[in-house]
Amino acid sequence: MAKKNRKNLVAAIDIGTTKVVTLIAQIPETGNIIEIIGYGVCPSRGLKRGIVVNIETTTQAISE
């Protein structure tokens, strides 16, 4: 497997009340198109109405 240039990687995470979504993208050196190379979705835990009520379960959901 070829190594990817790590300096061109971008990660985003959305921590919501119902789910945690992570997106990994690569920005090519030429061109303006971003290539999505991975994503993850996991049920969210430890939040209630957008507020962290249990930091340990929220951290566990983010780690997953």
PDB file of N, CA and C in Angstrom:
ATOM      1  N   MET A   1       0.840  -1.169   0.000  1.00  0.00           N
ATOM      2  CA  MET A   1       0.000   0.000   0.000  1.00  0.00           C
ATOM      3  C   MET A   1       0.890   1.239   0.000  1.00  0.00           C
ATOM      4  N   ALA A   2       0.581   2.187  -0.864  1.00  0.00           N
ATOM      5  CA  ALA A   2       1.369   3.405  -0.985  1.00  0.00           C
ATOM      6  C   ALA A   2       1.104   4.327   0.200  1.00  0.00           C
ATOM      7  N   LYS A   3       2.162   5.013   0.623  1.00  0.00           N
ATOM      8  CA  LYS A   3       2.000   5.981   1.711  1.00  0.00           C
ATOM      9  C   LYS A   3       1.350   7.242   1.171  1.00  0.00           C
ATOM     10  N   LYS A   4       0.470   7.811   1.957  1.00  0.00           N
ATOM     11  CA  LYS A   4      -0.176   9.071   1.584  1.00  0.00           C
ATOM     12  C   LYS A   4       0.599  10.209   2.231  1.00  0.00           C
ATOM     13  N   ASN A   5       0.590  11.351   1.569  1.00  0.00           N
ATOM     14  CA  ASN A   5       1.254  12.519   2.085  1.00  0.00           C
ATOM     15  C   ASN A   5       0.433  13.096   3.234  1.00  0.00           C
ATOM     16  N   ARG A   6       0.894  12.941   4.456  1.00  0.00           N
ATOM     17  CA  ARG A   6       0.114  13.309   5.632  1.00  0.00           C
ATOM     18  C   ARG A   6      -0.134  14.809   5.741  1.00  0.00           C
ATOM     19  N   LYS A   7       0.697  15.620   5.150  1.00  0.00           N
ATOM     20  CA  LYS A   7       0.481  17.060   5.289  1.00  0.00           C
ATOM     21  C   LYS A   7      -0.737  17.539   4.510  1.00  0.00           C
ATOM     22  N   ASN A   8      -1.275  16.719   3.641  1.00  0.00           N
ATOM     23  CA  ASN A   8      -2.438  17.088   2.858  1.00  0.00           C
ATOM     24  C   ASN A   8      -3.720  16.446   3.369  1.00  0.00           C
ATOM     25  N   LEU A   9      -3.700  15.894   4.564  1.00  0.00           N
ATOM     26  CA  LEU A   9      -4.893  15.267   5.129  1.00  0.00           C
ATOM     27  C   LEU A   9      -5.646  16.249   6.018  1.00  0.00           C
ATOM     28  N   VAL A  10      -6.958  16.151   5.980  1.00  0.00           N
ATOM     29  CA  VAL A  10      -7.822  16.984   6.806  1.00  0.00           C
ATOM     30  C   VAL A  10      -8.821  16.070   7.504  1.00  0.00           C
ATOM     31  N   ALA A  11      -9.060  16.325   8.784  1.00  0.00           N
ATOM     32  CA  ALA A  11     -10.035  15.541   9.543  1.00  0.00           C
ATOM     33  C   ALA A  11     -11.077  16.476  10.146  1.00  0.00           C
ATOM     34  N   ALA A  12     -12.308  15.999  10.175  1.00  0.00           N
ATOM     35  CA  ALA A  12     -13.399  16.758  10.793  1.00  0.00           C
ATOM     36  C   ALA A  12     -14.211  15.804  11.657  1.00  0.00           C
ATOM     37  N   ILE A  13     -14.695  16.302  12.776  1.00  0.00           N
ATOM     38  CA  ILE A  13     -15.527  15.483  13.657  1.00  0.00           C
ATOM     39  C   ILE A  13     -16.736  16.312  14.091  1.00  0.00           C
ATOM     40  N   ASP A  14     -17.897  15.665  14.053  1.00  0.00           N
ATOM     41  CA  ASP A  14     -19.147  16.293  14.477  1.00  0.00           C
ATOM     42  C   ASP A  14     -19.701  15.466  15.623  1.00  0.00           C
ATOM     43  N   ILE A  15     -19.745  16.047  16.797  1.00  0.00           N
ATOM     44  CA  ILE A  15     -20.246  15.354  17.977  1.00  0.00           C
ATOM     45  C   ILE A  15     -21.654  15.862  18.238  1.00  0.00           C
ATOM     46  N   GLY A  16     -22.625  15.026  17.943  1.00  0.00           N
ATOM     47  CA  GLY A  16     -24.024  15.399  18.128  1.00  0.00           C
ATOM     48  C   GLY A  16     -24.659  14.611  19.247  1.00  0.00           C
ATOM     49  N   THR A  17     -25.906  14.926  19.510  1.00  0.00           N
ATOM     50  CA  THR A  17     -26.640  14.256  20.577  1.00  0.00           C
ATOM     51  C   THR A  17     -26.953  12.808  20.226  1.00  0.00           C
ATOM     52  N   THR A  18     -27.170  12.515  18.930  1.00  0.00           N
ATOM     53  CA  THR A  18     -27.536  11.156  18.529  1.00  0.00           C
ATOM     54  C   THR A  18     -26.408  10.368  17.892  1.00  0.00           C
ATOM     55  N   LYS A  19     -25.415  11.064  17.292  1.00  0.00           N
ATOM     56  CA  LYS A  19     -24.323  10.331  16.636  1.00  0.00           C
ATOM     57  C   LYS A  19     -23.060  11.173  16.578  1.00  0.00           C
ATOM     58  N   VAL A  20     -21.925  10.464  16.427  1.00  0.00           N
ATOM     59  CA  VAL A  20     -20.624  11.089  16.220  1.00  0.00           C
ATOM     60  C   VAL A  20     -20.192  10.718  14.805  1.00  0.00           C
ATOM     61  N   VAL A  21     -19.845  11.725  14.002  1.00  0.00           N
ATOM     62  CA  VAL A  21     -19.442  11.491  12.612  1.00  0.00           C
ATOM     63  C   VAL A  21     -18.041  12.054  12.418  1.00  0.00           C
ATOM     64  N   THR A  22     -17.169  11.262  11.786  1.00  0.00           N
ATOM     65  CA  THR A  22     -15.814  11.676  11.482  1.00  0.00           C
ATOM     66  C   THR A  22     -15.585  11.555   9.987  1.00  0.00           C
ATOM     67  N   LEU A  23     -14.877  12.527   9.419  1.00  0.00           N
ATOM     68  CA  LEU A  23     -14.596  12.550   7.989  1.00  0.00           C
ATOM     69  C   LEU A  23     -13.112  12.817   7.798  1.00  0.00           C
ATOM     70  N   ILE A  24     -12.459  12.018   6.943  1.00  0.00           N
ATOM     71  CA  ILE A  24     -11.057  12.205   6.600  1.00  0.00           C
ATOM     72  C   ILE A  24     -10.983  12.493   5.106  1.00  0.00           C
ATOM     73  N   ALA A  25     -10.277  13.554   4.739  1.00  0.00           N
ATOM     74  CA  ALA A  25     -10.163  13.938   3.334  1.00  0.00           C
ATOM     75  C   ALA A  25      -8.714  14.250   3.006  1.00  0.00           C
ATOM     76  N   GLN A  26      -8.403  14.157   1.725  1.00  0.00           N
ATOM     77  CA  GLN A  26      -7.072  14.484   1.245  1.00  0.00           C
ATOM     78  C   GLN A  26      -7.204  15.619   0.238  1.00  0.00           C
ATOM     79  N   ILE A  27      -6.358  16.624   0.397  1.00  0.00           N
ATOM     80  CA  ILE A  27      -6.339  17.741  -0.536  1.00  0.00           C
ATOM     81  C   ILE A  27      -5.176  17.517  -1.486  1.00  0.00           C
ATOM     82  N   PRO A  28      -5.458  17.326  -2.786  1.00  0.00           N
ATOM     83  CA  PRO A  28      -4.373  17.096  -3.735  1.00  0.00           C
ATOM     84  C   PRO A  28      -3.515  18.353  -3.911  1.00  0.00           C
ATOM     85  N   GLU A  29      -2.254  18.159  -4.281  1.00  0.00           N
ATOM     86  CA  GLU A  29      -1.357  19.298  -4.455  1.00  0.00           C
ATOM     87  C   GLU A  29      -1.761  20.151  -5.648  1.00  0.00           C
ATOM     88  N   THR A  30      -2.393  19.543  -6.632  1.00  0.00           N
ATOM     89  CA  THR A  30      -2.895  20.310  -7.767  1.00  0.00           C
ATOM     90  C   THR A  30      -4.398  20.136  -7.824  1.00  0.00           C
ATOM     91  N   GLY A  31      -5.090  21.191  -8.074  1.00  0.00           N
ATOM     92  CA  GLY A  31      -6.544  21.103  -8.162  1.00  0.00           C
ATOM     93  C   GLY A  31      -7.238  21.521  -6.885  1.00  0.00           C
ATOM     94  N   ASN A  32      -8.517  21.776  -6.994  1.00  0.00           N
ATOM     95  CA  ASN A  32      -9.310  22.249  -5.864  1.00  0.00           C
ATOM     96  C   ASN A  32     -10.279  21.207  -5.344  1.00  0.00           C
ATOM     97  N   ILE A  33     -10.233  20.005  -5.880  1.00  0.00           N
ATOM     98  CA  ILE A  33     -11.184  18.973  -5.482  1.00  0.00           C
ATOM     99  C   ILE A  33     -10.634  18.208  -4.285  1.00  0.00           C
ATOM    100  N   ILE A  34     -11.439  18.093  -3.241  1.00  0.00           N
ATOM    101  CA  ILE A  34     -11.055  17.341  -2.056  1.00  0.00           C
ATOM    102  C   ILE A  34     -11.533  15.907  -2.220  1.00  0.00           C
ATOM    103  N   GLU A  35     -10.651  14.955  -1.945  1.00  0.00           N
ATOM    104  CA  GLU A  35     -10.992  13.534  -2.057  1.00  0.00           C
ATOM    105  C   GLU A  35     -11.279  12.974  -0.668  1.00  0.00           C
ATOM    106  N   ILE A  36     -12.494  12.491  -0.464  1.00  0.00           N
ATOM    107  CA  ILE A  36     -12.856  11.869   0.809  1.00  0.00           C
ATOM    108  C   ILE A  36     -12.280  10.458   0.812  1.00  0.00           C
ATOM    109  N   ILE A  37     -11.442  10.172   1.812  1.00  0.00           N
ATOM    110  CA  ILE A  37     -10.783   8.869   1.860  1.00  0.00           C
ATOM    111  C   ILE A  37     -11.286   8.002   3.007  1.00  0.00           C
ATOM    112  N   GLY A  38     -12.130   8.553   3.880  1.00  0.00           N
ATOM    113  CA  GLY A  38     -12.680   7.734   4.949  1.00  0.00           C
ATOM    114  C   GLY A  38     -13.695   8.487   5.779  1.00  0.00           C
ATOM    115  N   TYR A  39     -14.573   7.728   6.405  1.00  0.00           N
ATOM    116  CA  TYR A  39     -15.559   8.327   7.309  1.00  0.00           C
ATOM    117  C   TYR A  39     -15.978   7.280   8.329  1.00  0.00           C
ATOM    118  N   GLY A  40     -16.540   7.750   9.404  1.00  0.00           N
ATOM    119  CA  GLY A  40     -17.038   6.847  10.432  1.00  0.00           C
ATOM    120  C   GLY A  40     -18.260   7.442  11.098  1.00  0.00           C
ATOM    121  N   VAL A  41     -19.181   6.582  11.479  1.00  0.00           N
ATOM    122  CA  VAL A  41     -20.399   6.999  12.172  1.00  0.00           C
ATOM    123  C   VAL A  41     -20.580   6.072  13.367  1.00  0.00           C
ATOM    124  N   CYS A  42     -20.874   6.660  14.513  1.00  0.00           N
ATOM    125  CA  CYS A  42     -21.055   5.880  15.736  1.00  0.00           C
ATOM    126  C   CYS A  42     -22.165   6.521  16.563  1.00  0.00           C
ATOM    127  N   PRO A  43     -22.987   5.724  17.229  1.00  0.00           N
ATOM    128  CA  PRO A  43     -23.998   6.316  18.118  1.00  0.00           C
ATOM    129  C   PRO A  43     -23.329   7.152  19.210  1.00  0.00           C
ATOM    130  N   SER A  44     -23.910   8.280  19.508  1.00  0.00           N
ATOM    131  CA  SER A  44     -23.376   9.165  20.533  1.00  0.00           C
ATOM    132  C   SER A  44     -23.944   8.777  21.898  1.00  0.00           C
ATOM    133  N   ARG A  45     -23.101   8.897  22.904  1.00  0.00           N
ATOM    134  CA  ARG A  45     -23.523   8.627  24.277  1.00  0.00           C
ATOM    135  C   ARG A  45     -22.918   9.701  25.175  1.00  0.00           C
ATOM    136  N   GLY A  46     -23.568   9.966  26.262  1.00  0.00           N
ATOM    137  CA  GLY A  46     -23.029  10.906  27.234  1.00  0.00           C
ATOM    138  C   GLY A  46     -23.434  12.351  27.002  1.00  0.00           C
ATOM    139  N   LEU A  47     -24.288  12.596  26.002  1.00  0.00           N
ATOM    140  CA  LEU A  47     -24.776  13.943  25.748  1.00  0.00           C
ATOM    141  C   LEU A  47     -26.290  13.992  25.925  1.00  0.00           C
ATOM    142  N   LYS A  48     -26.768  15.138  26.362  1.00  0.00           N
ATOM    143  CA  LYS A  48     -28.203  15.346  26.480  1.00  0.00           C
ATOM    144  C   LYS A  48     -28.493  16.772  26.023  1.00  0.00           C
ATOM    145  N   ARG A  49     -29.265  16.881  24.951  1.00  0.00           N
ATOM    146  CA  ARG A  49     -29.601  18.177  24.354  1.00  0.00           C
ATOM    147  C   ARG A  49     -28.358  18.994  24.013  1.00  0.00           C
ATOM    148  N   GLY A  50     -27.328  18.307  23.517  1.00  0.00           N
ATOM    149  CA  GLY A  50     -26.108  18.977  23.082  1.00  0.00           C
ATOM    150  C   GLY A  50     -25.127  19.320  24.188  1.00  0.00           C
ATOM    151  N   ILE A  51     -25.412  18.895  25.411  1.00  0.00           N
ATOM    152  CA  ILE A  51     -24.532  19.180  26.547  1.00  0.00           C
ATOM    153  C   ILE A  51     -23.958  17.871  27.076  1.00  0.00           C
ATOM    154  N   VAL A  52     -22.651  17.867  27.334  1.00  0.00           N
ATOM    155  CA  VAL A  52     -21.997  16.675  27.878  1.00  0.00           C
ATOM    156  C   VAL A  52     -22.454  16.484  29.319  1.00  0.00           C
ATOM    157  N   VAL A  53     -23.071  15.323  29.566  1.00  0.00           N
ATOM    158  CA  VAL A  53     -23.512  14.985  30.924  1.00  0.00           C
ATOM    159  C   VAL A  53     -22.669  13.867  31.519  1.00  0.00           C
ATOM    160  N   ASN A  54     -21.951  13.132  30.670  1.00  0.00           N
ATOM    161  CA  ASN A  54     -21.059  12.074  31.137  1.00  0.00           C
ATOM    162  C   ASN A  54     -19.832  12.072  30.231  1.00  0.00           C
ATOM    163  N   ILE A  55     -18.748  12.668  30.708  1.00  0.00           N
ATOM    164  CA  ILE A  55     -17.547  12.836  29.898  1.00  0.00           C
ATOM    165  C   ILE A  55     -16.919  11.498  29.503  1.00  0.00           C
ATOM    166  N   GLU A  56     -16.999  10.498  30.367  1.00  0.00           N
ATOM    167  CA  GLU A  56     -16.375   9.209  30.082  1.00  0.00           C
ATOM    168  C   GLU A  56     -17.061   8.491  28.915  1.00  0.00           C
ATOM    169  N   THR A  57     -18.394   8.454  28.912  1.00  0.00           N
ATOM    170  CA  THR A  57     -19.086   7.783  27.807  1.00  0.00           C
ATOM    171  C   THR A  57     -19.008   8.600  26.515  1.00  0.00           C
ATOM    172  N   THR A  58     -18.945   9.924  26.650  1.00  0.00           N
ATOM    173  CA  THR A  58     -18.760  10.763  25.457  1.00  0.00           C
ATOM    174  C   THR A  58     -17.387  10.503  24.844  1.00  0.00           C
ATOM    175  N   THR A  59     -16.358  10.436  25.660  1.00  0.00           N
ATOM    176  CA  THR A  59     -15.002  10.145  25.180  1.00  0.00           C
ATOM    177  C   THR A  59     -14.936   8.777  24.524  1.00  0.00           C
ATOM    178  N   GLN A  60     -15.618   7.800  25.084  1.00  0.00           N
ATOM    179  CA  GLN A  60     -15.643   6.455  24.529  1.00  0.00           C
ATOM    180  C   GLN A  60     -16.321   6.460  23.150  1.00  0.00           C
ATOM    181  N   ALA A  61     -17.415   7.184  23.000  1.00  0.00           N
ATOM    182  CA  ALA A  61     -18.107   7.271  21.716  1.00  0.00           C
ATOM    183  C   ALA A  61     -17.215   7.934  20.667  1.00  0.00           C
ATOM    184  N   ILE A  62     -16.487   8.960  21.051  1.00  0.00           N
ATOM    185  CA  ILE A  62     -15.568   9.635  20.127  1.00  0.00           C
ATOM    186  C   ILE A  62     -14.451   8.691  19.712  1.00  0.00           C
ATOM    187  N   SER A  63     -13.930   7.920  20.636  1.00  0.00           N
ATOM    188  CA  SER A  63     -12.845   6.978  20.344  1.00  0.00           C
ATOM    189  C   SER A  63     -13.278   5.890  19.375  1.00  0.00           C
ATOM    190  N   GLU A  64     -14.532   5.450  19.491  1.00  0.00           N
ATOM    191  CA  GLU A  64     -15.042   4.416  18.597  1.00  0.00           C
ATOM    192  C   GLU A  64     -15.085   4.920  17.184  1.00  0.00           C
TER     193      GLU A  64
END
